[in-house]
PDB file of C-alpha atoms and ligand atoms in Angstrom:
ATOM      1  CA  MET A   1      72.838  98.876 122.465  1.00 75.00           C
ATOM      2  CA  THR A   2      74.428 101.869 124.226  1.00 83.00           C
ATOM      3  CA  THR A   3      74.874 104.968 122.091  1.00 93.00           C
ATOM      4  CA  VAL A   4      78.360 106.469 122.420  1.00 94.00           C
ATOM      5  CA  ARG A   5      78.290 110.180 123.167  1.00 97.00           C
ATOM      6  CA  HIS A   6      81.260 111.536 121.226  1.00 97.00           C
ATOM      7  CA  LEU A   7      83.128 114.469 122.677  1.00 98.00           C
ATOM      8  CA  ASP A   8      83.671 117.615 120.616  1.00 98.00           C
ATOM      9  CA  ILE A   9      87.402 118.216 120.996  1.00 98.00           C
ATOM     10  CA  ARG A  10      90.164 120.357 119.488  1.00 97.00           C
ATOM     11  CA  PRO A  11      93.333 118.220 119.326  1.00 96.00           C
ATOM     12  CA  SER A  12      96.575 120.072 118.622  1.00 95.00           C
ATOM     13  CA  VAL A  13      97.225 117.792 115.630  1.00 94.00           C
ATOM     14  CA  LEU A  14      95.155 115.529 113.393  1.00 95.00           C
ATOM     15  CA  TYR A  15      97.880 112.980 112.728  1.00 95.00           C
ATOM     16  CA  VAL A  16      95.592 109.972 112.700  1.00 96.00           C
ATOM     17  CA  GLY A  17      98.256 107.581 111.410  1.00 97.00           C
ATOM     18  CA  THR A  18     100.386 107.938 108.287  1.00 98.00           C
ATOM     19  CA  PRO A  19     103.667 106.272 107.332  1.00 98.00           C
ATOM     20  CA  VAL A  20     106.925 107.703 108.579  1.00 98.00           C
ATOM     21  CA  MET A  21     109.288 108.462 105.725  1.00 98.00           C
ATOM     22  CA  LEU A  22     112.782 109.841 105.509  1.00 99.00           C
ATOM     23  CA  ILE A  23     113.060 112.289 102.626  1.00 99.00           C
ATOM     24  CA  GLY A  24     116.441 112.607 100.963  1.00 99.00           C
ATOM     25  CA  THR A  25     117.252 115.819  99.075  1.00 99.00           C
ATOM     26  CA  VAL A  26     120.389 117.665  97.975  1.00 98.00           C
ATOM     27  CA  ASN A  27     121.585 120.849  99.701  1.00 98.00           C
ATOM     28  CA  PRO A  28     122.958 123.857  97.768  1.00 97.00           C
ATOM     29  CA  ASP A  29     126.532 122.691  98.487  1.00 97.00           C
ATOM     30  CA  GLY A  30     125.837 119.230  97.074  1.00 98.00           C
ATOM     31  CA  THR A  31     125.668 117.417 100.416  1.00 98.00           C
ATOM     32  CA  PRO A  32     122.591 115.296 101.208  1.00 98.00           C
ATOM     33  CA  ASN A  33     119.823 116.346 103.576  1.00 98.00           C
ATOM     34  CA  LEU A  34     117.510 113.902 105.312  1.00 98.00           C
ATOM     35  CA  ALA A  35     114.231 114.819 107.006  1.00 98.00           C
ATOM     36  CA  PRO A  36     111.518 112.797 108.736  1.00 98.00           C
ATOM     37  CA  ALA A  37     108.043 113.386 107.371  1.00 98.00           C
ATOM     38  CA  SER A  38     104.689 111.694 107.448  1.00 98.00           C
ATOM     39  CA  SER A  39     102.368 113.683 105.176  1.00 98.00           C
ATOM     40  CA  TYR A  40     102.190 111.146 102.384  1.00 97.00           C
ATOM     41  CA  TRP A  41      99.863 109.522  99.983  1.00 97.00           C
ATOM     42  CA  ALA A  42     100.208 108.044  96.526  1.00 98.00           C
ATOM     43  CA  LEU A  43      97.979 108.456  93.479  1.00 98.00           C
ATOM     44  CA  GLY A  44      99.294 105.755  91.216  1.00 97.00           C
ATOM     45  CA  TRP A  45     102.982 106.572  90.869  1.00 98.00           C
ATOM     46  CA  MET A  46     102.458 110.231  91.786  1.00 98.00           C
ATOM     47  CA  LEU A  47     103.385 110.995  95.378  1.00 98.00           C
ATOM     48  CA  VAL A  48     101.595 113.779  97.204  1.00 98.00           C
ATOM     49  CA  LEU A  49     103.679 115.116 100.066  1.00 98.00           C
ATOM     50  CA  GLY A  50     103.125 117.938 102.530  1.00 98.00           C
ATOM     51  CA  LEU A  51     106.302 119.902 103.182  1.00 98.00           C
ATOM     52  CA  GLU A  52     106.589 122.795 105.583  1.00 97.00           C
ATOM     53  CA  ASN A  53     107.679 126.126 104.149  1.00 97.00           C
ATOM     54  CA  ASP A  54     110.506 126.816 106.580  1.00 97.00           C
ATOM     55  CA  GLY A  55     112.340 123.515 106.110  1.00 98.00           C
ATOM     56  CA  GLN A  56     115.505 122.923 104.109  1.00 98.00           C
ATOM     57  CA  THR A  57     113.759 120.025 102.370  1.00 98.00           C
ATOM     58  CA  GLN A  58     111.226 122.285 100.683  1.00 98.00           C
ATOM     59  CA  ARG A  59     113.982 124.720  99.699  1.00 98.00           C
ATOM     60  CA  ASN A  60     115.975 121.870  98.212  1.00 98.00           C
ATOM     61  CA  VAL A  61     113.149 120.444  96.102  1.00 98.00           C
ATOM     62  CA  ARG A  62     112.320 123.900  94.738  1.00 98.00           C
ATOM     63  CA  GLU A  63     115.907 124.375  93.577  1.00 98.00           C
ATOM     64  CA  ARG A  64     116.798 120.754  92.738  1.00 98.00           C
ATOM     65  CA  PRO A  65     113.475 118.984  92.116  1.00 98.00           C
ATOM     66  CA  GLU A  66     114.460 115.451  93.024  1.00 98.00           C
ATOM     67  CA  LEU A  67     114.023 113.416  96.177  1.00 99.00           C
ATOM     68  CA  THR A  68     114.099 109.970  97.646  1.00 99.00           C
ATOM     69  CA  VAL A  69     111.403 108.662  99.957  1.00 99.00           C
ATOM     70  CA  ASN A  70     112.581 105.960 102.324  1.00 99.00           C
ATOM     71  CA  PHE A  71     110.346 104.051 104.706  1.00 98.00           C
ATOM     72  CA  PRO A  72     112.079 103.054 107.979  1.00 98.00           C
ATOM     73  CA  PRO A  73     110.963  99.977 109.925  1.00 97.00           C
ATOM     74  CA  PRO A  74     109.435 100.583 113.393  1.00 97.00           C
ATOM     75  CA  GLY A  75     112.673  99.436 115.038  1.00 97.00           C
ATOM     76  CA  LEU A  76     114.373 102.540 113.629  1.00 97.00           C
ATOM     77  CA  TRP A  77     112.013 105.002 115.306  1.00 96.00           C
ATOM     78  CA  ASN A  78     114.846 106.257 117.503  1.00 97.00           C
ATOM     79  CA  ALA A  79     116.971 106.997 114.416  1.00 97.00           C
ATOM     80  CA  VAL A  80     114.031 109.097 113.164  1.00 97.00           C
ATOM     81  CA  GLU A  81     113.837 110.823 116.547  1.00 97.00           C
ATOM     82  CA  ALA A  82     117.567 111.526 116.510  1.00 97.00           C
ATOM     83  CA  ILE A  83     117.020 113.977 113.637  1.00 98.00           C
ATOM     84  CA  ALA A  84     113.439 115.015 114.464  1.00 97.00           C
ATOM     85  CA  ASP A  85     114.461 118.297 116.072  1.00 97.00           C
ATOM     86  CA  THR A  86     117.136 119.161 113.552  1.00 98.00           C
ATOM     87  CA  THR A  87     117.130 121.152 110.344  1.00 98.00           C
ATOM     88  CA  GLY A  88     119.424 121.304 107.382  1.00 98.00           C
ATOM     89  CA  ARG A  89     118.984 125.065 107.467  1.00 98.00           C
ATOM     90  CA  VAL A  90     122.072 126.864 108.693  1.00 97.00           C
ATOM     91  CA  ASP A  91     119.812 129.805 109.534  1.00 96.00           C
ATOM     92  CA  VAL A  92     117.444 127.990 111.903  1.00 97.00           C
ATOM     93  CA  PRO A  93     114.083 129.748 111.420  1.00 96.00           C
ATOM     94  CA  PRO A  94     113.067 131.886 114.456  1.00 95.00           C
ATOM     95  CA  ALA A  95     109.903 129.860 114.996  1.00 94.00           C
ATOM     96  CA  LYS A  96     112.025 126.728 115.399  1.00 96.00           C
ATOM     97  CA  ALA A  97     114.940 128.207 117.334  1.00 95.00           C
ATOM     98  CA  ALA A  98     113.778 127.067 120.783  1.00 96.00           C
ATOM     99  CA  ARG A  99     113.718 123.354 119.940  1.00 97.00           C
ATOM    100  CA  TYR A 100     115.611 122.768 116.697  1.00 97.00           C
ATOM    101  CA  ARG A 101     119.296 122.838 115.898  1.00 97.00           C
ATOM    102  CA  HIS A 102     121.146 122.866 112.603  1.00 98.00           C
ATOM    103  CA  VAL A 103     122.761 119.560 111.648  1.00 98.00           C
ATOM    104  CA  ALA A 104     124.818 119.402 108.462  1.00 98.00           C
ATOM    105  CA  ASP A 105     125.122 115.598 108.274  1.00 98.00           C
ATOM    106  CA  LYS A 106     121.786 114.132 109.267  1.00 98.00           C
ATOM    107  CA  PHE A 107     122.680 110.667 107.990  1.00 98.00           C
ATOM    108  CA  ALA A 108     125.486 110.546 110.542  1.00 98.00           C
ATOM    109  CA  ALA A 109     123.306 112.072 113.279  1.00 98.00           C
ATOM    110  CA  ALA A 110     120.693 109.362 112.677  1.00 98.00           C
ATOM    111  CA  GLY A 111     123.270 106.586 112.341  1.00 98.00           C
ATOM    112  CA  LEU A 112     121.960 105.796 108.856  1.00 98.00           C
ATOM    113  CA  THR A 113     123.820 104.985 105.654  1.00 98.00           C
ATOM    114  CA  PRO A 114     123.519 106.929 102.390  1.00 98.00           C
ATOM    115  CA  GLN A 115     123.108 104.702  99.332  1.00 98.00           C
ATOM    116  CA  ALA A 116     123.434 106.119  95.813  1.00 98.00           C
ATOM    117  CA  ALA A 117     120.173 106.443  93.898  1.00 98.00           C
ATOM    118  CA  GLN A 118     119.948 105.378  90.261  1.00 98.00           C
ATOM    119  CA  HIS A 119     117.806 108.093  88.636  1.00 98.00           C
ATOM    120  CA  VAL A 120     118.053 111.091  90.973  1.00 98.00           C
ATOM    121  CA  ALA A 121     120.845 112.894  92.802  1.00 98.00           C
ATOM    122  CA  PRO A 122     119.718 112.550  96.452  1.00 99.00           C
ATOM    123  CA  PRO A 123     120.799 109.342  98.165  1.00 98.00           C
ATOM    124  CA  ARG A 124     118.536 106.608  99.472  1.00 98.00           C
ATOM    125  CA  VAL A 125     118.676 105.236 103.035  1.00 99.00           C
ATOM    126  CA  GLU A 126     120.257 101.801 102.959  1.00 98.00           C
ATOM    127  CA  GLU A 127     118.551 100.614 106.160  1.00 98.00           C
ATOM    128  CA  CYS A 128     115.074 101.155 104.636  1.00 98.00           C
ATOM    129  CA  ALA A 129     113.631  98.074 102.913  1.00 98.00           C
ATOM    130  CA  LEU A 130     111.431 100.193 100.636  1.00 98.00           C
ATOM    131  CA  GLN A 131     112.839 103.230  98.836  1.00 99.00           C
ATOM    132  CA  LEU A 132     111.342 105.453  96.141  1.00 99.00           C
ATOM    133  CA  GLU A 133     113.148 107.789  93.758  1.00 99.00           C
ATOM    134  CA  ALA A 134     111.014 110.677  92.521  1.00 99.00           C
ATOM    135  CA  ARG A 135     111.066 113.904  90.498  1.00 98.00           C
ATOM    136  CA  VAL A 136     108.992 116.892  91.514  1.00 98.00           C
ATOM    137  CA  ALA A 137     106.171 117.613  89.056  1.00 98.00           C
ATOM    138  CA  ARG A 138     104.352 120.447  90.821  1.00 98.00           C
ATOM    139  CA  ILE A 139     104.444 122.488  94.008  1.00 98.00           C
ATOM    140  CA  THR A 140     101.244 124.092  95.230  1.00 98.00           C
ATOM    141  CA  ASP A 141     101.566 127.047  97.606  1.00 97.00           C
ATOM    142  CA  GLY A 142      99.010 128.984  99.589  1.00 87.00           C
ATOM    143  CA  LEU A 143      98.324 126.395 102.279  1.00 88.00           C
ATOM    144  CA  GLY A 144      99.485 128.262 105.352  1.00 93.00           C
ATOM    145  CA  ASP A 145     102.775 126.876 106.613  1.00 95.00           C
ATOM    146  CA  TYR A 146     102.930 124.047 104.083  1.00 97.00           C
ATOM    147  CA  ALA A 147     103.182 123.355 100.379  1.00 98.00           C
ATOM    148  CA  ILE A 148     101.848 120.329  98.578  1.00 98.00           C
ATOM    149  CA  VAL A 149     104.580 118.678  96.563  1.00 98.00           C
ATOM    150  CA  GLU A 150     103.621 116.265  93.828  1.00 98.00           C
ATOM    151  CA  ALA A 151     106.460 114.024  92.722  1.00 99.00           C
ATOM    152  CA  GLU A 152     106.496 111.323  90.087  1.00 98.00           C
ATOM    153  CA  VAL A 153     108.171 108.064  91.094  1.00 98.00           C
ATOM    154  CA  GLN A 154     111.053 107.060  88.817  1.00 98.00           C
ATOM    155  CA  ALA A 155     112.034 103.830  90.531  1.00 98.00           C
ATOM    156  CA  VAL A 156     111.002 101.605  93.420  1.00 98.00           C
ATOM    157  CA  HIS A 157     113.686  99.672  95.280  1.00 98.00           C
ATOM    158  CA  ALA A 158     112.670  96.841  97.579  1.00 98.00           C
ATOM    159  CA  ASP A 159     114.664  94.460  99.741  1.00 98.00           C
ATOM    160  CA  PRO A 160     113.967  91.012  98.208  1.00 98.00           C
ATOM    161  CA  ARG A 161     112.798  89.821 101.627  1.00 98.00           C
ATOM    162  CA  ILE A 162     109.626  91.959 101.332  1.00 98.00           C
ATOM    163  CA  VAL A 163     108.773  91.040  97.738  1.00 98.00           C
ATOM    164  CA  ALA A 164     106.461  88.112  96.919  1.00 96.00           C
ATOM    165  CA  PRO A 165     108.882  85.753  95.140  1.00 96.00           C
ATOM    166  CA  GLY A 166     108.920  86.089  91.358  1.00 96.00           C
ATOM    167  CA  THR A 167     106.574  89.114  91.345  1.00 97.00           C
ATOM    168  CA  ASP A 168     106.651  92.925  91.441  1.00 97.00           C
ATOM    169  CA  HIS A 169     104.494  92.969  94.556  1.00 97.00           C
ATOM    170  CA  ILE A 170     105.385  94.015  98.074  1.00 97.00           C
ATOM    171  CA  ASP A 171     103.995  91.337 100.358  1.00 97.00           C
ATOM    172  CA  PRO A 172     102.470  93.413 103.175  1.00 95.00           C
ATOM    173  CA  ARG A 173     102.817  90.441 105.501  1.00 95.00           C
ATOM    174  CA  LEU A 174     106.572  90.659 105.069  1.00 95.00           C
ATOM    175  CA  TRP A 175     106.941  94.439 105.305  1.00 95.00           C
ATOM    176  CA  GLU A 176     106.131  96.756 108.159  1.00 96.00           C
ATOM    177  CA  PRO A 177     105.982 100.538 107.901  1.00 97.00           C
ATOM    178  CA  THR A 178     106.303 102.816 110.899  1.00 97.00           C
ATOM    179  CA  ILE A 179     103.023 104.582 111.551  1.00 97.00           C
ATOM    180  CA  TYR A 180     102.990 108.073 113.089  1.00 97.00           C
ATOM    181  CA  SER A 181      99.833 108.530 115.111  1.00 96.00           C
ATOM    182  CA  PHE A 182      99.266 111.581 117.304  1.00 97.00           C
ATOM    183  CA  ARG A 183     103.057 111.952 117.722  1.00 96.00           C
ATOM    184  CA  HIS A 184     103.642 108.301 118.688  1.00 96.00           C
ATOM    185  CA  TYR A 185     105.417 105.690 116.585  1.00 97.00           C
ATOM    186  CA  PHE A 186     103.783 102.321 115.970  1.00 97.00           C
ATOM    187  CA  GLY A 187     104.327  99.267 113.870  1.00 97.00           C
ATOM    188  CA  ILE A 188     101.270  97.616 112.403  1.00 95.00           C
ATOM    189  CA  GLY A 189      99.414  94.857 114.172  1.00 90.00           C
ATOM    190  CA  GLY A 190      98.120  91.649 112.659  1.00 89.00           C
ATOM    191  CA  GLU A 191      96.105  91.569 109.458  1.00 89.00           C
ATOM    192  CA  HIS A 192      92.343  92.071 109.682  1.00 90.00           C
ATOM    193  CA  GLY A 193      91.519  91.520 106.020  1.00 91.00           C
ATOM    194  CA  HIS A 194      92.380  92.473 102.474  1.00 91.00           C
ATOM    195  CA  ARG A 195      90.817  93.808  99.290  1.00 88.00           C
ATOM    196  CA  PRO A 196      89.625  91.250  96.731  1.00 90.00           C
ATOM    197  CA  THR A 197      92.079  92.957  94.369  1.00 91.00           C
ATOM    198  CA  SER A 198      95.111  92.261  96.598  1.00 92.00           C
ATOM    199  CA  ASP A 199      98.143  91.086  94.604  1.00 92.00           C
ATOM    200  CA  THR A 200      99.368  88.989  97.487  1.00 91.00           C
ATOM    201  CA  ALA A 201      96.193  87.589  99.062  1.00 90.00           C
ATOM    202  CA  GLY A 202      97.301  83.979  98.866  1.00 78.00           C
ATOM    203  CA  ALA A 203     100.964  84.528  99.650  1.00 59.00           C
ATOM    204  CA  GLY A 204     102.140  82.839 102.812  1.00 50.00           C
ATOM    205  CA  ALA A 205      98.576  82.500 104.152  1.00 43.00           C
TER     206      ALA A 205
HETATM  207  C1  FMN B   1     107.528 111.770 112.599  1.00 95.32           C
HETATM  208  C2  FMN B   1     107.655 113.119 111.960  1.00 95.32           C
HETATM  209  C3  FMN B   1     106.834 113.472 110.927  1.00 95.32           C
HETATM  210  C4  FMN B   1     106.991 114.710 110.291  1.00 95.32           C
HETATM  211  N1  FMN B   1     106.196 115.008 109.222  1.00 95.32           N
HETATM  212  C5  FMN B   1     106.474 116.094 108.485  1.00 95.32           C
HETATM  213  C6  FMN B   1     105.808 116.304 107.255  1.00 95.32           C
HETATM  214  O1  FMN B   1     104.972 115.509 106.819  1.00 95.32           O
HETATM  215  N2  FMN B   1     106.142 117.416 106.539  1.00 95.32           N
HETATM  216  C7  FMN B   1     107.096 118.303 106.975  1.00 95.32           C
HETATM  217  O2  FMN B   1     107.383 119.272 106.271  1.00 95.32           O
HETATM  218  N3  FMN B   1     107.734 118.133 108.149  1.00 95.32           N
HETATM  219  C8  FMN B   1     107.457 117.041 108.896  1.00 95.32           C
HETATM  220  N4  FMN B   1     108.126 116.826 110.078  1.00 95.32           N
HETATM  221  C9  FMN B   1     109.005 117.877 110.586  1.00 95.32           C
HETATM  222  C10 FMN B   1     110.379 117.934 109.910  1.00 95.32           C
HETATM  223  O3  FMN B   1     111.065 116.707 109.980  1.00 95.32           O
HETATM  224  C11 FMN B   1     111.210 118.994 110.598  1.00 95.32           C
HETATM  225  O4  FMN B   1     110.576 120.242 110.457  1.00 95.32           O
HETATM  226  C12 FMN B   1     112.639 119.115 110.126  1.00 95.32           C
HETATM  227  O5  FMN B   1     113.238 120.191 110.795  1.00 95.32           O
HETATM  228  C13 FMN B   1     112.768 119.346 108.628  1.00 95.32           C
HETATM  229  O6  FMN B   1     114.152 119.295 108.325  1.00 95.32           O
HETATM  230  P1  FMN B   1     114.764 120.205 107.164  1.00 95.32           P
HETATM  231  O7  FMN B   1     114.631 121.630 107.619  1.00 95.32           O
HETATM  232  O8  FMN B   1     116.205 119.781 107.096  1.00 95.32           O
HETATM  233  O9  FMN B   1     113.992 119.917 105.950  1.00 95.32           O
HETATM  234  C14 FMN B   1     107.968 115.617 110.742  1.00 95.32           C
HETATM  235  C15 FMN B   1     108.788 115.265 111.808  1.00 95.32           C
HETATM  236  C16 FMN B   1     108.641 114.030 112.409  1.00 95.32           C
HETATM  237  C17 FMN B   1     109.560 113.674 113.545  1.00 95.32           C
END
């Protein structure tokens, strides 16, 4: 067997592959903001999100601690890109000025449709088959350019076409997240296996 000699490298980012989400929040004037993000994981029904300090999204959740998290399908990657270099901040931060521009209506800029949420003020994204409504529980500062935002999920909305019939379970063979890996967008390939504890192991197989 040949031993691989790994290279010691310093990539500009360590985005190894996390789901793309569109975060809905409410601006000071009551209009919705929408921002692509990918720093996500879930501990039970507590979301742990990484939000940059100079974004309107972080400002919004500090002042109005509610958000929606919407997962676009891979086919909507260009809608995500359409608002990737935009900010809800009227005062575009100096560090972003070269590439970013202020956009007041990011739903329109992305060609996406706001859908009223049921438990929080920010809207959901109608085109996303999986949508979460959440309330901010804690914000942890002191992490350089980012804060860690913990948010408790209040409701999960799923298109019936991704739910195993008659259950509360997302069937992962019927749903596809967009994965952000080293600044490229991917879908997910075929299944390689599943945990013995999968809720949907037998479904459709
Ligand atoms: C695919 C993708 C993933 C991103 N992930 C994050 C993220 O996890 N956290 C974050 O704060 N910004 C992330 N960004 C950057 C924000 O979308 C960007 O800074 C935007 O200007 C924020 O908008 P806002 O100022 O209206 O909040 C990501 C952007 C893209 C395109």
